[in-house]
JSON list of C-alpha atoms in Angstrom, two decimals:
[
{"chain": "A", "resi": 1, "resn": "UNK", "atom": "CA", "xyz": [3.94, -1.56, 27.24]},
{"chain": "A", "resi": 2, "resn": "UNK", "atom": "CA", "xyz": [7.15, -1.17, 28.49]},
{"chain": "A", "resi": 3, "resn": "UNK", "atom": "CA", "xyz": [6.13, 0.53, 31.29]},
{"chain": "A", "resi": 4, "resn": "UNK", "atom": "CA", "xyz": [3.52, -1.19, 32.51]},
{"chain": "A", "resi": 5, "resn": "UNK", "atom": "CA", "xyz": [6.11, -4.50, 32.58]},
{"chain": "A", "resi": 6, "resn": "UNK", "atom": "CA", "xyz": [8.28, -2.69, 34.52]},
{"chain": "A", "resi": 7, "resn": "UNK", "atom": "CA", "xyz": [5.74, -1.36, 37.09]},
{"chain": "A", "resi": 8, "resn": "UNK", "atom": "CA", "xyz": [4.30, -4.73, 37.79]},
{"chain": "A", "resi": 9, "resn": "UNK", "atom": "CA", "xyz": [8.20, -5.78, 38.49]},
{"chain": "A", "resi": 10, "resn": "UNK", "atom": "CA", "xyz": [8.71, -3.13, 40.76]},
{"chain": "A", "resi": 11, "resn": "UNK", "atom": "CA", "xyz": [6.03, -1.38, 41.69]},
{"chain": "A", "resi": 12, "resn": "UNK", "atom": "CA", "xyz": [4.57, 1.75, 40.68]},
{"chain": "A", "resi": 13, "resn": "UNK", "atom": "CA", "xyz": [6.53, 4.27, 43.37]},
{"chain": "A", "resi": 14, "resn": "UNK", "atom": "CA", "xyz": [9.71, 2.98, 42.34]},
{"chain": "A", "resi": 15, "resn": "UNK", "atom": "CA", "xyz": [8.83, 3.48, 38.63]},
{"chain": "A", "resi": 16, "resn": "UNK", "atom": "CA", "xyz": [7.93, 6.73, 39.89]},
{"chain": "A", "resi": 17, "resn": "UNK", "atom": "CA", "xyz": [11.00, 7.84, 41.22]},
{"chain": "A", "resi": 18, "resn": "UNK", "atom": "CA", "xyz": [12.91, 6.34, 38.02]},
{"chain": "A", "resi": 19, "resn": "UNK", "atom": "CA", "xyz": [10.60, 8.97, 36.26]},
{"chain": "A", "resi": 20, "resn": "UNK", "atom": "CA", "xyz": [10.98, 11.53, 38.14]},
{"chain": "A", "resi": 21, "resn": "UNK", "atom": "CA", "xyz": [15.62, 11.00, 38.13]},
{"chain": "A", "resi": 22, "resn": "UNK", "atom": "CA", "xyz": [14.73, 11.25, 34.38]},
{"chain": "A", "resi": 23, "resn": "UNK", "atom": "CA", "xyz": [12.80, 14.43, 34.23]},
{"chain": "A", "resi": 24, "resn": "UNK", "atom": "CA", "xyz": [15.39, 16.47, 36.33]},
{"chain": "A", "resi": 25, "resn": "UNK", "atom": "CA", "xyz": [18.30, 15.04, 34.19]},
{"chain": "A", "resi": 26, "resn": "UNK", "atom": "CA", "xyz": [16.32, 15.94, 31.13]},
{"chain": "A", "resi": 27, "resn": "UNK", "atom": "CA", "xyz": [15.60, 19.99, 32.54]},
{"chain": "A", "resi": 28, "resn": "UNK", "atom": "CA", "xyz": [19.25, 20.15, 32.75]},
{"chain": "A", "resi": 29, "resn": "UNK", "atom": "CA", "xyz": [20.01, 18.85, 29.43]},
{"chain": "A", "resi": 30, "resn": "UNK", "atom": "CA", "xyz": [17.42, 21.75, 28.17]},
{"chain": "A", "resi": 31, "resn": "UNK", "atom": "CA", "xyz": [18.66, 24.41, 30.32]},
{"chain": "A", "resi": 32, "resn": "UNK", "atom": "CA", "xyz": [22.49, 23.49, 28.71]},
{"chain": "A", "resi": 33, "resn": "UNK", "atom": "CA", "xyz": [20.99, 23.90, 25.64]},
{"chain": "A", "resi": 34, "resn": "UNK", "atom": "CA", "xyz": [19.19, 27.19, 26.11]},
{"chain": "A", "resi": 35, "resn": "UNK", "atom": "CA", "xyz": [22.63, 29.03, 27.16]},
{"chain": "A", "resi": 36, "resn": "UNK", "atom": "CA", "xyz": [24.60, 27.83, 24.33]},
{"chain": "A", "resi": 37, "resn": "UNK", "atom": "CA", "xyz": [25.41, 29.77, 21.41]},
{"chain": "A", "resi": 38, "resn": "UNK", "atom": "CA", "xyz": [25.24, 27.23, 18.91]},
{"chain": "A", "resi": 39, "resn": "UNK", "atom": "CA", "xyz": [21.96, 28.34, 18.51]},
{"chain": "A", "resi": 40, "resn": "UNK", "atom": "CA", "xyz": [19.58, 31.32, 17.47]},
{"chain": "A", "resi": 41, "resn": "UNK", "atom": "CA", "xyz": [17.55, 33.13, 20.25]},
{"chain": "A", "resi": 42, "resn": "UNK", "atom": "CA", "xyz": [14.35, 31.27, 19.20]},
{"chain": "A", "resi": 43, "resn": "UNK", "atom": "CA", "xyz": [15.48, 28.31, 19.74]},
{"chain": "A", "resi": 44, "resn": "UNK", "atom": "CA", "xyz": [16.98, 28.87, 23.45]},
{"chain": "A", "resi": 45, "resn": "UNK", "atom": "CA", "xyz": [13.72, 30.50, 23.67]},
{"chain": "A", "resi": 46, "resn": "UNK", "atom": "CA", "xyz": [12.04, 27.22, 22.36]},
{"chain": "A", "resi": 47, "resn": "UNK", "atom": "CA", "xyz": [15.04, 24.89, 24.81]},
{"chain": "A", "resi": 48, "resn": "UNK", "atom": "CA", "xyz": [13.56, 27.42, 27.90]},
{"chain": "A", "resi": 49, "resn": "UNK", "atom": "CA", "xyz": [10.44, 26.61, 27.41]},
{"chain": "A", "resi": 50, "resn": "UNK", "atom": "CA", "xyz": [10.65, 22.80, 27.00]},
{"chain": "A", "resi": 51, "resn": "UNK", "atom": "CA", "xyz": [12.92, 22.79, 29.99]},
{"chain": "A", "resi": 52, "resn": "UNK", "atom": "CA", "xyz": [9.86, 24.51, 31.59]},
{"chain": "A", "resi": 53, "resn": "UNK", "atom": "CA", "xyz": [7.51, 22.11, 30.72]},
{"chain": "A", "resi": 54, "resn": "UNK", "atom": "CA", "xyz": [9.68, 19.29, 32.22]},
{"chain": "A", "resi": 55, "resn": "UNK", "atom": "CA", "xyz": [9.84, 20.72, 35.43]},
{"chain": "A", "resi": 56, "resn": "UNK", "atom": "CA", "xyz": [6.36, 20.84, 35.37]},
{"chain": "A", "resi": 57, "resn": "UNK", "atom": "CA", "xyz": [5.99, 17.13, 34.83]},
{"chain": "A", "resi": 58, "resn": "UNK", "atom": "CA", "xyz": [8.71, 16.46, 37.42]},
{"chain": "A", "resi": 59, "resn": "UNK", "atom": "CA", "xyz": [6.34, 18.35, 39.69]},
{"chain": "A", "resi": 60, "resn": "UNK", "atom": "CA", "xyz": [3.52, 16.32, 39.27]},
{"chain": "A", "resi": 61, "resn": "UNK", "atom": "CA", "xyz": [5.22, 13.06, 39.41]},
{"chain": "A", "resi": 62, "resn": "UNK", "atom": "CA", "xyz": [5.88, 14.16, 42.81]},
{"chain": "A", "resi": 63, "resn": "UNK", "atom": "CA", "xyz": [2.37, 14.81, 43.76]},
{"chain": "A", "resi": 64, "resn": "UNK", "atom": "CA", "xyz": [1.34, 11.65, 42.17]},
{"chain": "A", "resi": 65, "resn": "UNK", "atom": "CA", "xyz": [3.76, 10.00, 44.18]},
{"chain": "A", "resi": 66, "resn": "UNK", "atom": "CA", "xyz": [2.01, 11.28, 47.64]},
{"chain": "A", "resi": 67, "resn": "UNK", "atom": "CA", "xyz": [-0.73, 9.87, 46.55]},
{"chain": "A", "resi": 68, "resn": "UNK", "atom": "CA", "xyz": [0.15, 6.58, 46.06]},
{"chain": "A", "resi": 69, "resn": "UNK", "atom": "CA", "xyz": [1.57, 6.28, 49.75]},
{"chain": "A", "resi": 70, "resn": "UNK", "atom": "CA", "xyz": [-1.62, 7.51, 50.81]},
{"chain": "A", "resi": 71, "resn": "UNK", "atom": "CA", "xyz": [-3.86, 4.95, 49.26]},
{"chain": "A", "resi": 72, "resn": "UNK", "atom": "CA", "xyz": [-1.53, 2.21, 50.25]},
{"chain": "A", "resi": 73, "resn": "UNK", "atom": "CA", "xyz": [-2.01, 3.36, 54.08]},
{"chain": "A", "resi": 74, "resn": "UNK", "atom": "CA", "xyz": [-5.51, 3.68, 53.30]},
{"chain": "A", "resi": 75, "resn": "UNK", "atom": "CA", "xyz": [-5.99, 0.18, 52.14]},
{"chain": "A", "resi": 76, "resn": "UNK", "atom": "CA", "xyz": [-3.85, -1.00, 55.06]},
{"chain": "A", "resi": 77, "resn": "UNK", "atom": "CA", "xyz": [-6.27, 0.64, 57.49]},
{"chain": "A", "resi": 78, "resn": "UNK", "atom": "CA", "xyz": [-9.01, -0.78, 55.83]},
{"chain": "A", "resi": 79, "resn": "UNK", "atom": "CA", "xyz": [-7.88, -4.48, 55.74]},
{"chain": "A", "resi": 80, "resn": "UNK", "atom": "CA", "xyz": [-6.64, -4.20, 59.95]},
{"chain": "A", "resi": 81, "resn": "UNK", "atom": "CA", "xyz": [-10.59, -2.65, 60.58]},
{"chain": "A", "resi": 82, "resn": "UNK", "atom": "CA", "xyz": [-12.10, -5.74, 58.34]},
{"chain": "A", "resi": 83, "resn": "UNK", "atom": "CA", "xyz": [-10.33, -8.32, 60.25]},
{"chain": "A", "resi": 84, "resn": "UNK", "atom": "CA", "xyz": [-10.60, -6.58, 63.34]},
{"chain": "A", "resi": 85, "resn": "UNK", "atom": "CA", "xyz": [-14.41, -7.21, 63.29]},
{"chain": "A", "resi": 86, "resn": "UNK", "atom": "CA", "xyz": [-14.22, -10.65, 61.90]},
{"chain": "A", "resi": 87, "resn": "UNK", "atom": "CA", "xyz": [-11.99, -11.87, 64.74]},
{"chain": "A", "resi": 88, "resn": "UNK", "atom": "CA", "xyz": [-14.66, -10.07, 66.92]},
{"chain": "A", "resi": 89, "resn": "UNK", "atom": "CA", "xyz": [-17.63, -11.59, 65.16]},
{"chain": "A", "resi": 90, "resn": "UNK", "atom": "CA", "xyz": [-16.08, -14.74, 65.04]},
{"chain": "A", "resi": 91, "resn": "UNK", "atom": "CA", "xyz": [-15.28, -14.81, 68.85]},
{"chain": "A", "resi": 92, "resn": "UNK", "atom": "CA", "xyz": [-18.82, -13.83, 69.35]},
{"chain": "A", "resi": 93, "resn": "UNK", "atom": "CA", "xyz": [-20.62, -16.39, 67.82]},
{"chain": "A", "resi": 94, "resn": "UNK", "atom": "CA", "xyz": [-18.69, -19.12, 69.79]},
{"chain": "A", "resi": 95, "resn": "UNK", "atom": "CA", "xyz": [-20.31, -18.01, 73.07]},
{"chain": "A", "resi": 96, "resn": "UNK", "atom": "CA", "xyz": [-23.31, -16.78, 72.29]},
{"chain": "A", "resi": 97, "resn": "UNK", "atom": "CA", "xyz": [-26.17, -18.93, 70.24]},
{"chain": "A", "resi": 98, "resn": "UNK", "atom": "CA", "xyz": [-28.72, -15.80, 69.56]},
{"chain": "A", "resi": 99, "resn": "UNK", "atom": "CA", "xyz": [-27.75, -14.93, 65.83]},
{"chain": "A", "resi": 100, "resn": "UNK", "atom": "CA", "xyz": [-28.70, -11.24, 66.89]},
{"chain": "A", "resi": 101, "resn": "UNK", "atom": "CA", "xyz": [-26.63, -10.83, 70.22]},
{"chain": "A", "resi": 102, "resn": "UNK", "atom": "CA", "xyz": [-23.65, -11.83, 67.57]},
{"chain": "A", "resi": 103, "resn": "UNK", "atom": "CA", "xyz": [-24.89, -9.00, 65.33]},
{"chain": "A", "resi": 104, "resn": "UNK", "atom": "CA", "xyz": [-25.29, -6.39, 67.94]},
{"chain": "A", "resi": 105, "resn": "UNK", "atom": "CA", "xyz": [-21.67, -7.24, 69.32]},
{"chain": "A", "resi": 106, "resn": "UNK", "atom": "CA", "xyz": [-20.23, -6.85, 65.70]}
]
């Protein structure tokens, strides 16, 4: 819920990158961990492997954040094509009267 409030606030890559800060400070609290020797071999084995797994999700906050850029250019592209054609349209059907020489131009 939390989340979701704060990505409407701020938008979704910058909740992104906030993410992403965490997961790398979280890896090195793990990897800390896993070279102590407070603690048995099983459970650096067990810090290792969660420090692993973190990476992993810092990895494909990264890729998620690509594609967020790329669907915002996309739907910029998009909108400057759609009015591109209405302006064109538009301008069109002030000369001409024929409905289809308007089409044909658009």
């Amino acid at each position: 819920m939390a989340f979701e409030k704060t990505k409407k606030l701020l938008g979704l890559a910058l909740v992104l990158k906030m993410v992403e800060a965490g997961e790398e400070n979280d890896a090195e609290k793990y990897y800390n961990l896993s070279n102590s020797s407070d603690f048995t071999d099983t459970e650096r084995q067990g810090f290792r492997d969660i420090m692993m797994q973190e990476m992993i999700h810092e990895d494909l906050l990264v890729q998620s954040q690509v594609n967020v850029d790329s669907v915002r250019d996309a739907i910029y592209a998009i909108s400057d094509g759609l009015i591109e054609v209405l302006a064109s349209v538009s301008g069109l059907a002030g000369i001409f009267s024929v409905p289809i020489y308007v089409a044909l131009g658009g």
